CSV table of C-alpha atoms and ligand atoms in Angstrom, one decimal:
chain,number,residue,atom,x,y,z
O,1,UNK,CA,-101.8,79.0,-43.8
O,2,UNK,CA,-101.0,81.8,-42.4
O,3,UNK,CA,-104.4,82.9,-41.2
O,4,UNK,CA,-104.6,79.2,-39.4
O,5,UNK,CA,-101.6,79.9,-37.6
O,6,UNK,CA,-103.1,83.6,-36.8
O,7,UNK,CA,-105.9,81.6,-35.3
O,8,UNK,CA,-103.9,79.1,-33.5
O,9,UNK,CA,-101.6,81.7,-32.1
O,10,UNK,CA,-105.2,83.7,-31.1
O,11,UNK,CA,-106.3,80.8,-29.1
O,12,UNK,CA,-103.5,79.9,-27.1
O,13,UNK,CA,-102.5,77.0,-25.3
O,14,UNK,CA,-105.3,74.7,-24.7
O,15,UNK,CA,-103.9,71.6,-23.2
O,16,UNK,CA,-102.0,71.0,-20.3
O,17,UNK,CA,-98.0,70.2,-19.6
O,18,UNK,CA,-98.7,67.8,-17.3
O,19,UNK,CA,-96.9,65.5,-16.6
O,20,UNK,CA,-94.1,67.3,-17.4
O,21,UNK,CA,-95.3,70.1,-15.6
O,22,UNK,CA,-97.5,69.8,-12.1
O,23,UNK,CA,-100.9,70.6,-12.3
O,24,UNK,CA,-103.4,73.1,-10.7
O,25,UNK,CA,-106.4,71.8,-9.5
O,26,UNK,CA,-109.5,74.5,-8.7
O,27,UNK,CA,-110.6,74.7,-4.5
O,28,UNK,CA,-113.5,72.0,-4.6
O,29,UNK,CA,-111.2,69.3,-6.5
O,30,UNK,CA,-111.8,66.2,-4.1
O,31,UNK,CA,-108.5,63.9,-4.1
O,32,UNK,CA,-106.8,61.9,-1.4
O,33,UNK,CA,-108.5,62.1,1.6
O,34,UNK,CA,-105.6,62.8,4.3
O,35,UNK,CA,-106.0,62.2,8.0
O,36,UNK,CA,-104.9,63.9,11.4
O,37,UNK,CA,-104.9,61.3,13.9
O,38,UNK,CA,-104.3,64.2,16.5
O,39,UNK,CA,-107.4,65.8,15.6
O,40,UNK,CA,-109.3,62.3,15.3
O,41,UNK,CA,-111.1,61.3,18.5
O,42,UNK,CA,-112.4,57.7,17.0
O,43,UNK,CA,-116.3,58.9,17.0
O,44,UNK,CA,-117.1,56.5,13.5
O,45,UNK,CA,-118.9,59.2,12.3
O,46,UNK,CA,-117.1,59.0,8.9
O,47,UNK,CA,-117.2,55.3,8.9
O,48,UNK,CA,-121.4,55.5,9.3
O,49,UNK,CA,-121.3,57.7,6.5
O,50,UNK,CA,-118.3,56.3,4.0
O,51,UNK,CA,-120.8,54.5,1.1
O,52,UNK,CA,-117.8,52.2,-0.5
O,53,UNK,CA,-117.0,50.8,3.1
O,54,UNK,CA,-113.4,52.4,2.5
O,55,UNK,CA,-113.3,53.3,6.3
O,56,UNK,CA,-113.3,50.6,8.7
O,57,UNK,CA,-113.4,50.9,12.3
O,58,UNK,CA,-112.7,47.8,14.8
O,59,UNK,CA,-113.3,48.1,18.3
O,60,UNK,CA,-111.6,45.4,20.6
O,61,UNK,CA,-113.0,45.3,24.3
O,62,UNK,CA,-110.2,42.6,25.4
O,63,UNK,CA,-107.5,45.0,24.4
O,64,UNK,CA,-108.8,48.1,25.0
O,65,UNK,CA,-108.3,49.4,21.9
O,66,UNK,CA,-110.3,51.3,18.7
O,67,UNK,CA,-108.0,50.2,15.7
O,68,UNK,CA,-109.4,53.0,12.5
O,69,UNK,CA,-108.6,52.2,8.8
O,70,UNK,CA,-108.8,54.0,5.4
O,71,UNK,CA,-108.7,52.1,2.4
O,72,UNK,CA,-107.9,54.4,-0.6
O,73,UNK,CA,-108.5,51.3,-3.2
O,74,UNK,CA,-111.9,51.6,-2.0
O,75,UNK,CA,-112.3,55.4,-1.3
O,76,UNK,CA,-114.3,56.9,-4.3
O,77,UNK,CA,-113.4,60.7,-3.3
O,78,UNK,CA,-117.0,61.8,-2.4
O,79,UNK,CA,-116.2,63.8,0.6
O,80,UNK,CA,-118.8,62.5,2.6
O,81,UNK,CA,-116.8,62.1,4.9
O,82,UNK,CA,-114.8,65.1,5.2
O,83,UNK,CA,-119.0,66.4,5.6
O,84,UNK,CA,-119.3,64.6,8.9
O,85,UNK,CA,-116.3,64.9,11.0
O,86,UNK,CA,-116.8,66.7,13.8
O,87,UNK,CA,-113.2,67.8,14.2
O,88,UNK,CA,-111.8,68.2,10.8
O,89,UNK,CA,-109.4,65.5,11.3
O,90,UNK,CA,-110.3,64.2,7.8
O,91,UNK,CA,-110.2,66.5,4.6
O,92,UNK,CA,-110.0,65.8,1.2
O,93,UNK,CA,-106.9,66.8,-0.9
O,94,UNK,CA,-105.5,68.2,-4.4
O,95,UNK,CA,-103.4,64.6,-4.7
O,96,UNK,CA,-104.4,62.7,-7.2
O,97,UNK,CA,-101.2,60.8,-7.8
O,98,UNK,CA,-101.9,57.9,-6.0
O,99,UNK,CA,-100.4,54.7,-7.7
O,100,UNK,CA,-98.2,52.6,-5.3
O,101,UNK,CA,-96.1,49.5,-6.0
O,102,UNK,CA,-96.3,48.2,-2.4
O,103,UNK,CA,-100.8,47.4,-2.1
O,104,UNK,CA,-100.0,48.7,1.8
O,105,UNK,CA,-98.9,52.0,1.0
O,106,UNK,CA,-102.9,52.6,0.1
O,107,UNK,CA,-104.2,51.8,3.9
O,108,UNK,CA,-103.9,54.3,6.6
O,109,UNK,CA,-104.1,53.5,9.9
O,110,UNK,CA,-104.9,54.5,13.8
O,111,UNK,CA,-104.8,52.9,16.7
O,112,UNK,CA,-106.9,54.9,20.0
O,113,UNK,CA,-107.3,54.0,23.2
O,114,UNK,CA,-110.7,53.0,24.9
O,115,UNK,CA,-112.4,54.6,28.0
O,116,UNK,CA,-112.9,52.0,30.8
O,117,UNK,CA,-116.5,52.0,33.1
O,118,UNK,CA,-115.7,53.4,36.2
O,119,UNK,CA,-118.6,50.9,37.4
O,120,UNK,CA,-117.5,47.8,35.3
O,121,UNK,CA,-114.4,48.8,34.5
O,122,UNK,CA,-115.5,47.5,30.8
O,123,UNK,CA,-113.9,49.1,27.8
O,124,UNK,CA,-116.8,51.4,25.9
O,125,UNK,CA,-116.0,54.3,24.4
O,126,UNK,CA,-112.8,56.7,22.8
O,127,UNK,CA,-111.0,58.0,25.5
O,128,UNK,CA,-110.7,61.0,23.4
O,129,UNK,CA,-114.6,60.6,22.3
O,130,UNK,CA,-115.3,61.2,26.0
O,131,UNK,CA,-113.2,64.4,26.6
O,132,UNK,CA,-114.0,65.9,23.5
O,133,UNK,CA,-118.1,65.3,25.0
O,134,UNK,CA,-116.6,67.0,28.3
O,135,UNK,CA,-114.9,69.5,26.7
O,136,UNK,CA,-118.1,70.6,24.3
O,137,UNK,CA,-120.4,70.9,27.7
O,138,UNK,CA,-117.8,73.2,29.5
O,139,UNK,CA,-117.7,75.6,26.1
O,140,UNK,CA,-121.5,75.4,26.3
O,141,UNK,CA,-121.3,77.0,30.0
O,142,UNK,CA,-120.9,73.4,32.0
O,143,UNK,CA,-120.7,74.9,36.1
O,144,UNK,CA,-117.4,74.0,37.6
O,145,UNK,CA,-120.3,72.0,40.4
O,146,UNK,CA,-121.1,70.3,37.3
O,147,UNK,CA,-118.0,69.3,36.3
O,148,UNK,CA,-117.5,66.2,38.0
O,149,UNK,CA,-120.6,64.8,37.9
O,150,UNK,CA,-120.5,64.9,34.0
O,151,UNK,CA,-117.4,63.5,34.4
O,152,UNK,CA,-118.6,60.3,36.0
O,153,UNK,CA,-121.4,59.9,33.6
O,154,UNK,CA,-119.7,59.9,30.6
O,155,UNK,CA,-116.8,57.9,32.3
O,156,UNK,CA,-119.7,55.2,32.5
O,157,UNK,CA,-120.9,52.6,30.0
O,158,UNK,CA,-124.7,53.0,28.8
O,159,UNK,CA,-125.7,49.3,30.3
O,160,UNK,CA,-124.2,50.6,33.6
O,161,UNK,CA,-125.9,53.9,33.2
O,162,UNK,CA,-129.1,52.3,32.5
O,163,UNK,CA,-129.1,50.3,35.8
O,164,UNK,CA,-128.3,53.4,37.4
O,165,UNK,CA,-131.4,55.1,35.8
O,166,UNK,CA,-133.5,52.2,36.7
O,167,UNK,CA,-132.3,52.3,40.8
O,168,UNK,CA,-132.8,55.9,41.2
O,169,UNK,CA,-136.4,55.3,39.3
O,170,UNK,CA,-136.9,52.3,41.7
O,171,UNK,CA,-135.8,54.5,44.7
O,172,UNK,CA,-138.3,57.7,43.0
O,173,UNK,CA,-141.3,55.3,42.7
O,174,UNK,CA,-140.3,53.8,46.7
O,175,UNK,CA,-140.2,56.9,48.4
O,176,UNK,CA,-143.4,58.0,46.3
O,177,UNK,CA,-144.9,55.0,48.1
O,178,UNK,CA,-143.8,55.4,51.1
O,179,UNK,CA,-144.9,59.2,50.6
O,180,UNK,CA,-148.5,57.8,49.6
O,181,UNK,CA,-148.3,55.1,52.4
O,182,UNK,CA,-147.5,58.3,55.1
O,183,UNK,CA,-150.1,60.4,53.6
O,184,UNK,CA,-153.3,57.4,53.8
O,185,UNK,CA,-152.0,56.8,57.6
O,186,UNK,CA,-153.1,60.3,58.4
O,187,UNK,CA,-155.8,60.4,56.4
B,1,SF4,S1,-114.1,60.2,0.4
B,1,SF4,FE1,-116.0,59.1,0.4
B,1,SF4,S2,-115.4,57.0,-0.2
B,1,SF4,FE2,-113.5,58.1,0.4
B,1,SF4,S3,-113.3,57.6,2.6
B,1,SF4,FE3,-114.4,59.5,2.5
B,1,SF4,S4,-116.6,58.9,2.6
B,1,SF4,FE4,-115.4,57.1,2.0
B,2,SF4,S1,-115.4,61.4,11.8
B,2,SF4,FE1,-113.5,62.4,12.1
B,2,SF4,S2,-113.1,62.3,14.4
B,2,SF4,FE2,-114.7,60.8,13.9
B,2,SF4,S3,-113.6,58.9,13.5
B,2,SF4,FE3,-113.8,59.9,11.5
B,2,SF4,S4,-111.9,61.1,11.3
B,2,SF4,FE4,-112.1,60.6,13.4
């Protein structure tokens, strides 16, 4: 007996106090994912990646209007992604805890406003999506010449951008004709 107790007293405690006690989770435990909407710019880059569909992203042109949602019924904690955000508003957590009594308390929710065409005025992209782009190009060494000009383009829906490719081509391949005209007059 008392050898057992020698044994037992060798070996210490091997379980836990919890839940009387908190407990300690190691660095790469992946729990709630929690969300900074300030840091979010709305790119869906999580949602693309999310494989239980527990982020949902709706974007309405009528109102403007990029509504994003987590479902943490559906989240499966794989940090996916956490992986892809570009801005690290998304990160996984130590909480673990996550029983509600209310099923809304386990949806989190974001509401961001959508960048009209300065040719169409149609709604297209994240407001914030865009300036982030902006502000990327300037760290990269965008010229202050250059600034406004990028501006405009990413202020500009791709259909609209697209028929503005296709006129400048059209105007290219025109004044390469009227070029090749000139050139066989003379000739
Ligand atoms: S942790 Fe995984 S399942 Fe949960 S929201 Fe992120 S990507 Fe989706
Ligand atoms: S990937 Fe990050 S920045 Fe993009 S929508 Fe998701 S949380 Fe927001």
């Amino acid at each position: 007996m008392f050898k057992l107790l020698k044994t037992i007293a060798k070996a210490g405690e091997s379980t836990t106090k919890y839940p009387f006690a908190p407990l300690e989770v190691g660095d790469a435990f992946r729990g709630k994912p929690e969300f900074e909407p300030e840091q979010c710019i709305a790119c869906a880059a999580c949602m693309r990646a999310c494989p239980a569909n527990a982020l949902i992203m709706e974007t309405n042109e009528q109102t403007g209007i990029r509504r994003w949602q987590l479902s943490l019924a559906r989240c499966i904690y794989c940090g996916r992604c956490e992986e892809v955000c570009p801005t690290g508003a998304l990160k996984l957590s130590a909480e673990f805890e996550l029983a509600v009594t209310n099923k809304a308390d386990l949806y989190q929710e974001a509401e961001f406003s959508l960048s009209h065409c300065l040719a169409c005025d149609q709604a297209f992209a994240p407001k914030k999506a865009v300036q982030y782009s902006l502000d990327l190009l300037i760290q990269d060494g965008l010229g202050e010449s250059q600034v406004e000009q990028w501006t405009k383009l990413l202020n500009t829906c791709p259909e609209c951008r697209r028929k503005q490719n296709m006129l400048e081509g059209e105007g290219i391949l025109q004044g390469h004709m009227l070029t090749q005209e000139f050139t066989d007059e003379r000739n």
